[in-house]
Short mmCIF file of N, CA and C in Angstrom, two decimals:
data_model
loop_
_atom_site.label_atom_id
_atom_site.label_comp_id
_atom_site.label_asym_id
_atom_site.label_seq_id
_atom_site.Cartn_x
_atom_site.Cartn_y
_atom_site.Cartn_z
N UNK A 1 -4.54 -5.43 7.57
CA UNK A 1 -3.49 -5.93 6.71
C UNK A 1 -3.97 -7.21 6.05
N UNK A 2 -3.33 -7.56 4.99
CA UNK A 2 -3.71 -8.75 4.25
C UNK A 2 -3.37 -9.99 5.07
N UNK A 3 -4.11 -11.05 4.83
CA UNK A 3 -3.85 -12.31 5.52
C UNK A 3 -2.69 -13.01 4.82
N UNK A 4 -1.52 -12.82 5.34
CA UNK A 4 -0.34 -13.45 4.77
C UNK A 4 0.29 -14.34 5.82
N UNK A 5 0.83 -15.43 5.34
CA UNK A 5 1.54 -16.31 6.25
C UNK A 5 2.84 -15.63 6.65
N UNK A 6 3.22 -15.78 7.90
CA UNK A 6 4.49 -15.22 8.34
C UNK A 6 5.63 -15.88 7.60
N UNK A 7 6.60 -15.05 7.21
CA UNK A 7 7.74 -15.59 6.49
C UNK A 7 8.74 -16.23 7.43
N UNK A 8 9.64 -16.97 6.85
CA UNK A 8 10.70 -17.62 7.60
C UNK A 8 12.02 -17.24 6.97
N UNK A 9 13.07 -17.27 7.74
CA UNK A 9 14.41 -17.03 7.21
C UNK A 9 14.57 -15.62 6.70
N UNK A 10 15.03 -15.54 5.45
CA UNK A 10 15.34 -14.25 4.85
C UNK A 10 14.10 -13.36 4.73
N UNK A 11 12.95 -13.95 4.40
CA UNK A 11 11.72 -13.17 4.29
C UNK A 11 11.35 -12.53 5.61
N UNK A 12 11.47 -13.28 6.69
CA UNK A 12 11.16 -12.74 8.02
C UNK A 12 12.14 -11.64 8.39
N UNK A 13 13.41 -11.80 8.04
CA UNK A 13 14.40 -10.76 8.33
C UNK A 13 14.09 -9.48 7.57
N UNK A 14 13.72 -9.61 6.31
CA UNK A 14 13.38 -8.43 5.50
C UNK A 14 12.16 -7.72 6.07
N UNK A 15 11.15 -8.48 6.46
CA UNK A 15 9.94 -7.87 7.01
C UNK A 15 10.24 -7.19 8.34
N UNK A 16 11.13 -7.77 9.13
CA UNK A 16 11.52 -7.17 10.40
C UNK A 16 12.25 -5.85 10.18
N UNK A 17 13.09 -5.79 9.15
CA UNK A 17 13.80 -4.55 8.82
C UNK A 17 12.81 -3.47 8.39
N UNK A 18 11.85 -3.87 7.56
CA UNK A 18 10.85 -2.91 7.08
C UNK A 18 10.04 -2.35 8.26
N UNK A 19 9.60 -3.23 9.15
CA UNK A 19 8.81 -2.78 10.29
C UNK A 19 9.65 -1.94 11.26
N UNK A 20 10.96 -2.17 11.27
CA UNK A 20 11.84 -1.40 12.12
C UNK A 20 12.01 0.04 11.65
N UNK A 21 11.65 0.31 10.41
CA UNK A 21 11.76 1.67 9.87
C UNK A 21 10.55 2.54 10.20
N UNK A 22 9.56 1.97 10.86
CA UNK A 22 8.36 2.74 11.20
C UNK A 22 8.72 3.83 12.19
N UNK A 23 8.34 5.07 11.86
CA UNK A 23 8.59 6.22 12.72
C UNK A 23 7.23 6.81 13.09
N UNK A 24 6.85 6.66 14.34
CA UNK A 24 5.52 7.10 14.78
C UNK A 24 5.36 8.61 14.67
N UNK A 25 6.43 9.37 14.90
CA UNK A 25 6.33 10.84 14.78
C UNK A 25 6.02 11.25 13.35
N UNK A 26 6.71 10.64 12.38
CA UNK A 26 6.43 10.96 10.98
C UNK A 26 5.02 10.55 10.59
N UNK A 27 4.58 9.40 11.08
CA UNK A 27 3.21 8.95 10.77
C UNK A 27 2.19 9.91 11.36
N UNK A 28 2.43 10.39 12.57
CA UNK A 28 1.51 11.35 13.18
C UNK A 28 1.48 12.67 12.41
N UNK A 29 2.66 13.12 11.96
CA UNK A 29 2.72 14.35 11.17
C UNK A 29 1.96 14.18 9.86
N UNK A 30 2.16 13.03 9.21
CA UNK A 30 1.47 12.78 7.94
C UNK A 30 -0.04 12.72 8.14
N UNK A 31 -0.48 12.05 9.21
CA UNK A 31 -1.93 11.96 9.47
C UNK A 31 -2.51 13.33 9.80
N UNK A 32 -1.78 14.13 10.57
CA UNK A 32 -2.26 15.48 10.90
C UNK A 32 -2.33 16.35 9.64
N UNK A 33 -1.34 16.20 8.76
CA UNK A 33 -1.34 16.98 7.52
C UNK A 33 -2.51 16.58 6.63
N UNK A 34 -2.75 15.29 6.50
CA UNK A 34 -3.88 14.83 5.69
C UNK A 34 -5.19 15.35 6.29
N UNK A 35 -5.31 15.28 7.62
CA UNK A 35 -6.56 15.72 8.25
C UNK A 35 -6.77 17.23 8.14
N UNK A 36 -5.69 18.00 7.90
CA UNK A 36 -5.88 19.43 7.69
C UNK A 36 -6.55 19.71 6.34
N UNK A 37 -6.42 18.77 5.41
CA UNK A 37 -7.10 18.90 4.12
C UNK A 37 -8.39 18.08 4.08
N UNK A 38 -8.35 16.89 4.68
CA UNK A 38 -9.48 15.97 4.64
C UNK A 38 -9.85 15.60 6.07
N UNK A 39 -10.96 16.09 6.60
CA UNK A 39 -11.30 15.85 8.01
C UNK A 39 -11.60 14.39 8.34
N UNK A 40 -11.72 13.52 7.36
CA UNK A 40 -12.05 12.12 7.63
C UNK A 40 -10.95 11.40 8.40
N UNK A 41 -9.76 11.94 8.39
CA UNK A 41 -8.63 11.33 9.09
C UNK A 41 -8.33 12.17 10.33
N UNK A 42 -9.24 12.16 11.29
CA UNK A 42 -9.17 13.09 12.41
C UNK A 42 -8.43 12.56 13.63
N UNK A 43 -8.20 11.27 13.72
CA UNK A 43 -7.53 10.71 14.88
C UNK A 43 -6.08 11.21 14.95
N UNK A 44 -5.57 11.40 16.14
CA UNK A 44 -4.24 12.00 16.32
C UNK A 44 -3.10 11.04 16.01
N UNK A 45 -3.22 9.79 16.40
CA UNK A 45 -2.11 8.85 16.25
C UNK A 45 -2.62 7.53 15.70
N UNK A 46 -1.86 6.97 14.77
CA UNK A 46 -2.23 5.72 14.12
C UNK A 46 -1.09 4.73 14.21
N UNK A 47 -1.46 3.47 14.43
CA UNK A 47 -0.49 2.39 14.30
C UNK A 47 -0.39 2.07 12.81
N UNK A 48 0.63 1.30 12.39
CA UNK A 48 0.70 0.96 10.96
C UNK A 48 -0.57 0.27 10.45
N UNK A 49 -1.13 -0.64 11.24
CA UNK A 49 -2.33 -1.35 10.80
C UNK A 49 -3.54 -0.41 10.72
N UNK A 50 -3.67 0.50 11.68
CA UNK A 50 -4.80 1.44 11.67
C UNK A 50 -4.70 2.40 10.48
N UNK A 51 -3.50 2.91 10.23
CA UNK A 51 -3.32 3.82 9.11
C UNK A 51 -3.58 3.12 7.79
N UNK A 52 -3.11 1.89 7.67
CA UNK A 52 -3.34 1.12 6.45
C UNK A 52 -4.83 0.88 6.24
N UNK A 53 -5.53 0.55 7.30
CA UNK A 53 -6.97 0.29 7.20
C UNK A 53 -7.73 1.56 6.81
N UNK A 54 -7.29 2.70 7.31
CA UNK A 54 -7.97 3.96 7.02
C UNK A 54 -7.74 4.42 5.57
N UNK A 55 -6.52 4.19 5.06
CA UNK A 55 -6.17 4.67 3.72
C UNK A 55 -6.32 3.62 2.64
N UNK A 56 -6.63 2.39 3.00
CA UNK A 56 -6.61 1.25 2.09
C UNK A 56 -7.50 1.42 0.86
N UNK A 57 -8.68 2.00 1.02
CA UNK A 57 -9.59 2.12 -0.11
C UNK A 57 -9.22 3.27 -1.06
N UNK A 58 -8.29 4.12 -0.66
CA UNK A 58 -7.81 5.19 -1.53
C UNK A 58 -8.70 6.41 -1.60
N UNK A 59 -9.86 6.38 -0.96
CA UNK A 59 -10.80 7.49 -1.05
C UNK A 59 -10.26 8.74 -0.35
N UNK A 60 -9.64 8.56 0.80
CA UNK A 60 -9.08 9.71 1.53
C UNK A 60 -7.92 10.31 0.72
N UNK A 61 -7.10 9.45 0.10
CA UNK A 61 -5.98 9.95 -0.70
C UNK A 61 -6.48 10.72 -1.92
N UNK A 62 -7.54 10.23 -2.55
CA UNK A 62 -8.11 10.95 -3.69
C UNK A 62 -8.72 12.29 -3.24
N UNK A 63 -9.36 12.29 -2.06
CA UNK A 63 -9.90 13.54 -1.53
C UNK A 63 -8.76 14.52 -1.22
N UNK A 64 -7.63 14.00 -0.73
CA UNK A 64 -6.46 14.85 -0.48
C UNK A 64 -5.95 15.47 -1.78
N UNK A 65 -5.87 14.67 -2.82
CA UNK A 65 -5.42 15.18 -4.13
C UNK A 65 -6.37 16.25 -4.64
N UNK A 66 -7.67 16.03 -4.48
CA UNK A 66 -8.65 17.02 -4.93
C UNK A 66 -8.64 18.27 -4.06
N UNK A 67 -8.23 18.14 -2.80
CA UNK A 67 -8.13 19.33 -1.95
C UNK A 67 -6.90 20.16 -2.31
N UNK A 68 -5.84 19.49 -2.73
CA UNK A 68 -4.61 20.20 -3.12
C UNK A 68 -4.81 20.88 -4.48
N UNK A 69 -5.29 20.13 -5.45
CA UNK A 69 -5.59 20.66 -6.79
C UNK A 69 -7.02 20.25 -7.11
N UNK A 70 -7.95 21.18 -7.08
CA UNK A 70 -9.36 20.84 -7.31
C UNK A 70 -9.57 20.14 -8.65
N UNK A 71 -10.40 19.12 -8.61
CA UNK A 71 -10.79 18.32 -9.78
C UNK A 71 -9.59 17.63 -10.43
N UNK A 72 -8.60 17.27 -9.65
CA UNK A 72 -7.46 16.55 -10.22
C UNK A 72 -7.79 15.07 -10.43
N UNK A 73 -8.63 14.51 -9.58
CA UNK A 73 -9.13 13.15 -9.76
C UNK A 73 -10.64 13.26 -9.88
N UNK A 74 -11.14 13.07 -11.09
CA UNK A 74 -12.54 13.33 -11.35
C UNK A 74 -13.47 12.25 -10.81
N UNK A 75 -13.04 11.00 -10.90
CA UNK A 75 -13.94 9.92 -10.47
C UNK A 75 -13.25 9.08 -9.41
N UNK A 76 -13.80 9.10 -8.21
CA UNK A 76 -13.29 8.31 -7.10
C UNK A 76 -14.22 7.12 -6.91
N UNK A 77 -13.65 5.93 -6.93
CA UNK A 77 -14.44 4.71 -6.78
C UNK A 77 -14.82 4.51 -5.32
N UNK A 78 -16.11 4.30 -5.07
CA UNK A 78 -16.57 4.02 -3.71
C UNK A 78 -16.89 2.55 -3.53
N UNK A 79 -16.67 1.77 -4.56
CA UNK A 79 -16.93 0.34 -4.52
C UNK A 79 -15.94 -0.34 -3.58
N UNK A 80 -16.36 -1.41 -2.94
CA UNK A 80 -15.50 -2.13 -1.99
C UNK A 80 -14.69 -3.25 -2.65
N UNK A 81 -14.75 -3.34 -3.97
CA UNK A 81 -13.98 -4.38 -4.66
C UNK A 81 -12.50 -4.00 -4.65
N UNK A 82 -11.65 -5.01 -4.52
CA UNK A 82 -10.21 -4.78 -4.34
C UNK A 82 -9.60 -3.99 -5.49
N UNK A 83 -9.91 -4.36 -6.72
CA UNK A 83 -9.27 -3.68 -7.84
C UNK A 83 -9.74 -2.23 -7.97
N UNK A 84 -10.95 -1.92 -7.51
CA UNK A 84 -11.43 -0.54 -7.54
C UNK A 84 -10.70 0.30 -6.48
N UNK A 85 -10.46 -0.31 -5.32
CA UNK A 85 -9.73 0.40 -4.28
C UNK A 85 -8.28 0.63 -4.71
N UNK A 86 -7.68 -0.38 -5.33
CA UNK A 86 -6.30 -0.22 -5.81
C UNK A 86 -6.23 0.79 -6.96
N UNK A 87 -7.30 0.89 -7.72
CA UNK A 87 -7.36 1.90 -8.78
C UNK A 87 -7.34 3.31 -8.19
N UNK A 88 -8.03 3.52 -7.07
CA UNK A 88 -7.99 4.81 -6.38
C UNK A 88 -6.56 5.15 -5.93
N UNK A 89 -5.88 4.17 -5.36
CA UNK A 89 -4.50 4.38 -4.92
C UNK A 89 -3.62 4.71 -6.12
N UNK A 90 -3.82 4.01 -7.23
CA UNK A 90 -3.06 4.29 -8.45
C UNK A 90 -3.31 5.69 -8.99
N UNK A 91 -4.56 6.14 -8.91
CA UNK A 91 -4.88 7.51 -9.34
C UNK A 91 -4.17 8.54 -8.47
N UNK A 92 -4.13 8.27 -7.16
CA UNK A 92 -3.41 9.17 -6.25
C UNK A 92 -1.93 9.21 -6.59
N UNK A 93 -1.33 8.07 -6.84
CA UNK A 93 0.10 8.02 -7.17
C UNK A 93 0.38 8.74 -8.49
N UNK A 94 -0.52 8.59 -9.47
CA UNK A 94 -0.37 9.31 -10.74
C UNK A 94 -0.47 10.82 -10.51
N UNK A 95 -1.38 11.25 -9.64
CA UNK A 95 -1.48 12.66 -9.29
C UNK A 95 -0.17 13.16 -8.68
N UNK A 96 0.39 12.39 -7.77
CA UNK A 96 1.64 12.80 -7.11
C UNK A 96 2.76 13.00 -8.14
N UNK A 97 2.86 12.08 -9.10
CA UNK A 97 3.89 12.22 -10.13
C UNK A 97 3.64 13.45 -10.99
N UNK A 98 2.39 13.70 -11.37
CA UNK A 98 2.06 14.88 -12.16
C UNK A 98 2.32 16.16 -11.38
N UNK A 99 2.15 16.09 -10.08
CA UNK A 99 2.36 17.26 -9.22
C UNK A 99 3.84 17.59 -9.07
N UNK A 100 4.70 16.62 -9.34
CA UNK A 100 6.14 16.87 -9.31
C UNK A 100 6.94 15.98 -8.38
N UNK A 101 6.29 15.05 -7.69
CA UNK A 101 7.03 14.13 -6.81
C UNK A 101 7.82 13.14 -7.65
N UNK A 102 8.97 12.78 -7.17
CA UNK A 102 9.77 11.78 -7.86
C UNK A 102 9.17 10.40 -7.63
N UNK A 103 9.26 9.57 -8.64
CA UNK A 103 8.72 8.21 -8.53
C UNK A 103 9.41 7.43 -7.42
N UNK A 104 10.69 7.71 -7.21
CA UNK A 104 11.44 6.99 -6.17
C UNK A 104 11.02 7.41 -4.77
N UNK A 105 10.37 8.56 -4.62
CA UNK A 105 9.91 9.01 -3.30
C UNK A 105 8.55 8.42 -2.93
N UNK A 106 7.86 7.86 -3.91
CA UNK A 106 6.50 7.37 -3.68
C UNK A 106 6.50 5.88 -3.34
N UNK A 107 5.35 5.37 -3.01
CA UNK A 107 5.18 3.96 -2.67
C UNK A 107 4.48 3.25 -3.81
N UNK A 108 4.42 1.95 -3.73
CA UNK A 108 3.67 1.17 -4.71
C UNK A 108 2.30 0.87 -4.14
N UNK A 109 1.37 0.59 -5.02
CA UNK A 109 -0.01 0.34 -4.61
C UNK A 109 -0.10 -0.79 -3.59
N UNK A 110 0.65 -1.85 -3.81
CA UNK A 110 0.59 -3.01 -2.92
C UNK A 110 1.15 -2.68 -1.53
N UNK A 111 2.07 -1.72 -1.45
CA UNK A 111 2.61 -1.33 -0.14
C UNK A 111 1.50 -0.85 0.78
N UNK A 112 0.56 -0.11 0.23
CA UNK A 112 -0.55 0.40 1.04
C UNK A 112 -1.67 -0.62 1.12
N UNK A 113 -2.10 -1.16 0.00
CA UNK A 113 -3.28 -2.01 -0.01
C UNK A 113 -3.11 -3.24 0.85
N UNK A 114 -1.96 -3.88 0.78
CA UNK A 114 -1.73 -5.08 1.58
C UNK A 114 -0.99 -4.77 2.88
N UNK A 115 -0.58 -3.52 3.08
CA UNK A 115 0.10 -3.14 4.30
C UNK A 115 1.49 -3.73 4.41
N UNK A 116 2.12 -3.99 3.27
CA UNK A 116 3.43 -4.64 3.25
C UNK A 116 4.53 -3.71 3.73
N UNK A 117 4.47 -2.44 3.34
CA UNK A 117 5.56 -1.51 3.65
C UNK A 117 4.97 -0.15 4.02
N UNK A 118 4.40 -0.03 5.18
CA UNK A 118 3.76 1.21 5.61
C UNK A 118 4.75 2.36 5.83
N UNK A 119 6.01 2.13 6.25
CA UNK A 119 6.93 3.26 6.34
C UNK A 119 7.13 3.96 5.00
N UNK A 120 7.11 3.21 3.90
CA UNK A 120 7.25 3.82 2.58
C UNK A 120 6.02 4.65 2.24
N UNK A 121 4.85 4.21 2.68
CA UNK A 121 3.62 4.97 2.44
C UNK A 121 3.71 6.32 3.14
N UNK A 122 4.15 6.31 4.39
CA UNK A 122 4.28 7.56 5.14
C UNK A 122 5.30 8.47 4.46
N UNK A 123 6.42 7.90 4.02
CA UNK A 123 7.43 8.71 3.33
C UNK A 123 6.90 9.29 2.03
N UNK A 124 6.05 8.55 1.32
CA UNK A 124 5.45 9.06 0.09
C UNK A 124 4.50 10.23 0.36
N UNK A 125 3.75 10.14 1.44
CA UNK A 125 2.84 11.23 1.81
C UNK A 125 3.65 12.47 2.20
N UNK A 126 4.74 12.27 2.92
CA UNK A 126 5.58 13.40 3.31
C UNK A 126 6.27 14.01 2.09
N UNK A 127 6.62 13.17 1.10
CA UNK A 127 7.20 13.70 -0.14
C UNK A 127 6.20 14.61 -0.85
N UNK A 128 4.93 14.20 -0.87
CA UNK A 128 3.89 15.07 -1.45
C UNK A 128 3.76 16.35 -0.65
N UNK A 129 3.83 16.24 0.67
CA UNK A 129 3.74 17.43 1.53
C UNK A 129 4.88 18.40 1.28
N UNK A 130 6.09 17.87 1.05
CA UNK A 130 7.23 18.75 0.72
C UNK A 130 7.00 19.47 -0.59
N UNK A 131 6.45 18.76 -1.57
CA UNK A 131 6.21 19.37 -2.88
C UNK A 131 5.11 20.42 -2.79
N UNK A 132 4.09 20.17 -1.98
CA UNK A 132 3.03 21.16 -1.78
C UNK A 132 3.62 22.41 -1.13
N UNK A 133 4.49 22.21 -0.15
CA UNK A 133 5.14 23.33 0.52
C UNK A 133 6.01 24.13 -0.45
N UNK A 134 6.71 23.43 -1.34
CA UNK A 134 7.57 24.11 -2.32
C UNK A 134 6.75 24.93 -3.31
N UNK A 135 5.51 24.53 -3.53
CA UNK A 135 4.65 25.26 -4.46
C UNK A 135 3.77 26.29 -3.76
N UNK A 136 4.04 26.53 -2.48
CA UNK A 136 3.35 27.61 -1.78
C UNK A 136 2.15 27.20 -0.96
N UNK A 137 1.89 25.93 -0.80
CA UNK A 137 0.74 25.49 -0.01
C UNK A 137 1.14 25.09 1.39
N UNK A 138 0.15 24.58 2.14
CA UNK A 138 0.43 24.04 3.48
C UNK A 138 1.06 22.67 3.31
N UNK A 139 2.29 22.56 3.69
CA UNK A 139 2.99 21.30 3.52
C UNK A 139 3.60 20.82 4.81
N UNK A 140 4.30 19.72 4.72
CA UNK A 140 5.01 19.16 5.87
C UNK A 140 6.40 18.74 5.43
N UNK A 141 7.22 18.46 6.39
CA UNK A 141 8.55 17.97 6.09
C UNK A 141 9.54 19.10 5.87
N UNK A 142 10.78 18.73 5.67
CA UNK A 142 11.81 19.74 5.45
C UNK A 142 11.63 20.45 4.11
N UNK A 143 12.14 21.65 4.03
CA UNK A 143 12.04 22.42 2.81
C UNK A 143 12.90 21.78 1.73
N UNK A 144 12.37 21.73 0.52
CA UNK A 144 13.14 21.17 -0.59
C UNK A 144 14.23 22.15 -0.99
N UNK A 145 15.32 21.60 -1.46
CA UNK A 145 16.42 22.46 -1.89
C UNK A 145 16.07 23.13 -3.22
N UNK A 146 16.61 24.30 -3.42
CA UNK A 146 16.38 25.04 -4.65
C UNK A 146 17.65 25.01 -5.49
N UNK A 147 17.49 25.17 -6.76
CA UNK A 147 18.63 25.15 -7.67
C UNK A 147 19.48 26.40 -7.43
N UNK A 148 20.79 26.21 -7.34
CA UNK A 148 21.71 27.31 -7.07
C UNK A 148 22.70 27.38 -8.23
N UNK A 149 22.31 28.05 -9.29
CA UNK A 149 23.20 28.15 -10.45
C UNK A 149 24.20 29.26 -10.24
N UNK A 150 25.39 29.05 -10.74
CA UNK A 150 26.45 30.05 -10.64
C UNK A 150 27.02 30.30 -12.02
N UNK A 151 27.22 31.55 -12.31
CA UNK A 151 27.77 31.93 -13.61
C UNK A 151 29.13 32.57 -13.39
N UNK A 152 30.15 31.96 -13.99
CA UNK A 152 31.51 32.48 -13.88
C UNK A 152 31.90 33.12 -15.20
N UNK A 153 32.66 34.19 -15.10
CA UNK A 153 33.14 34.85 -16.31
C UNK A 153 34.31 34.04 -16.88
N UNK A 154 34.65 34.32 -18.12
CA UNK A 154 35.78 33.63 -18.76
C UNK A 154 37.07 33.90 -18.00
N UNK A 155 37.20 35.09 -17.45
CA UNK A 155 38.39 35.44 -16.67
C UNK A 155 38.52 34.56 -15.43
N UNK A 156 37.42 34.36 -14.73
CA UNK A 156 37.44 33.51 -13.53
C UNK A 156 37.74 32.06 -13.89
N UNK A 157 37.18 31.58 -14.98
CA UNK A 157 37.44 30.20 -15.41
C UNK A 157 38.90 30.03 -15.77
N UNK A 158 39.49 30.99 -16.49
CA UNK A 158 40.90 30.92 -16.88
C UNK A 158 41.79 30.96 -15.65
N UNK A 159 41.47 31.80 -14.68
CA UNK A 159 42.27 31.85 -13.45
C UNK A 159 42.23 30.51 -12.71
N UNK A 160 41.11 29.87 -12.73
CA UNK A 160 41.01 28.57 -12.08
C UNK A 160 41.82 27.50 -12.77
N UNK A 161 41.86 27.55 -14.10
CA UNK A 161 42.62 26.57 -14.86
C UNK A 161 44.12 26.79 -14.70
N UNK A 162 44.54 28.06 -14.64
CA UNK A 162 45.96 28.38 -14.61
C UNK A 162 46.54 28.35 -13.20
N UNK A 163 45.73 28.15 -12.21
CA UNK A 163 46.21 28.21 -10.83
C UNK A 163 47.22 27.10 -10.57
N UNK A 164 48.27 27.43 -9.83
CA UNK A 164 49.29 26.45 -9.46
C UNK A 164 48.88 25.78 -8.16
N UNK A 165 49.07 24.51 -8.10
CA UNK A 165 48.81 23.79 -6.86
C UNK A 165 50.08 23.87 -6.04
N UNK A 166 49.96 24.35 -4.82
CA UNK A 166 51.12 24.51 -3.95
C UNK A 166 51.63 23.19 -3.42
N UNK A 167 52.62 23.27 -2.56
CA UNK A 167 53.22 22.06 -2.00
C UNK A 167 52.30 21.33 -1.03
N UNK A 168 51.18 21.94 -0.68
CA UNK A 168 50.28 21.24 0.22
C UNK A 168 49.74 19.97 -0.42
N UNK A 169 49.76 19.89 -1.75
CA UNK A 169 49.28 18.69 -2.42
C UNK A 169 50.33 17.60 -2.41
N UNK A 170 51.55 17.91 -1.97
CA UNK A 170 52.60 16.90 -1.91
C UNK A 170 53.43 16.88 -3.19
N UNK A 171 54.26 15.92 -3.27
CA UNK A 171 55.12 15.78 -4.44
C UNK A 171 55.16 14.32 -4.85
N UNK A 172 55.47 14.09 -6.10
CA UNK A 172 55.59 12.71 -6.56
C UNK A 172 56.98 12.42 -7.10
N UNK A 173 57.97 13.25 -6.74
CA UNK A 173 59.33 13.08 -7.26
C UNK A 173 59.98 11.82 -6.71
N UNK A 174 59.69 11.43 -5.50
CA UNK A 174 60.42 10.35 -4.88
C UNK A 174 59.63 9.04 -4.85
N UNK A 175 58.44 9.03 -5.33
CA UNK A 175 57.62 7.82 -5.24
C UNK A 175 57.72 7.02 -6.52
N UNK A 176 58.17 5.80 -6.39
CA UNK A 176 58.11 4.87 -7.51
C UNK A 176 58.04 3.46 -6.96
N UNK A 177 57.90 2.51 -7.83
CA UNK A 177 57.73 1.15 -7.37
C UNK A 177 58.96 0.29 -7.68
N UNK A 178 60.06 0.90 -7.96
CA UNK A 178 61.25 0.11 -8.26
C UNK A 178 61.72 -0.60 -7.00
N UNK A 179 62.09 -1.84 -7.14
CA UNK A 179 62.60 -2.60 -6.01
C UNK A 179 61.52 -3.26 -5.19
N UNK A 180 60.26 -3.03 -5.50
CA UNK A 180 59.20 -3.67 -4.74
C UNK A 180 58.84 -5.00 -5.39
N UNK A 181 58.83 -6.04 -4.60
CA UNK A 181 58.51 -7.37 -5.11
C UNK A 181 57.71 -8.09 -4.04
N UNK A 182 56.45 -8.30 -4.28
CA UNK A 182 55.59 -8.96 -3.30
C UNK A 182 55.22 -10.33 -3.83
N UNK A 183 55.30 -11.32 -3.00
CA UNK A 183 54.87 -12.66 -3.36
C UNK A 183 55.84 -13.36 -4.28
N UNK A 184 55.40 -14.48 -4.79
CA UNK A 184 56.22 -15.30 -5.65
C UNK A 184 56.24 -14.72 -7.06
N UNK A 185 57.40 -14.73 -7.67
CA UNK A 185 57.49 -14.24 -9.04
C UNK A 185 56.94 -15.27 -10.01
N UNK A 186 56.61 -14.84 -11.17
CA UNK A 186 56.03 -15.72 -12.17
C UNK A 186 57.17 -16.44 -12.88
N UNK A 187 57.12 -17.73 -12.86
CA UNK A 187 58.18 -18.53 -13.50
C UNK A 187 57.56 -19.52 -14.46
N UNK A 188 58.25 -19.80 -15.53
CA UNK A 188 57.73 -20.71 -16.56
C UNK A 188 57.81 -22.17 -16.08
N UNK A 189 58.81 -22.50 -15.28
CA UNK A 189 59.06 -23.88 -14.91
C UNK A 189 58.23 -24.38 -13.74
N UNK A 190 57.45 -23.60 -13.14
CA UNK A 190 56.67 -24.04 -11.97
C UNK A 190 55.63 -25.02 -12.31
#
């Protein structure tokens, strides 16, 4: 993880909440899924710091993208310079968006590179796994919902519009606000 000074007050509370969202089972599933495509991530269980260190340079993520869709990322940077590693992560995120993942399901480059929000990184990988599963590949996570369109005839629509609401909905014949006076009345002389 990046060398950051520990926060105080609100910053420390926010960081504590983020770290509290870490789910080791989801992280293990994500690591196992990645290793099924890319053998470089072969360890069974990772702590947030270990997973961040393994994925930080973006090379494994780019290899994952190329394993899902061949030649989707043509040039993977092997340089150890920070901006080149972050460029790899950015290429992976662009691939995920092109593949169909929602931007809101993914993480930001800094979340992974600096290890600021590793639970979001795991959730982004699982979102990609769901999309791969929806497109017929080996995926992880719950099945995505499918569109369920319904076509009603004009007759059915008219019957719905003309339907009478029974007494179960109640009545409004006796409800009014006459005689209700709460608080002090408005007076000019006050």
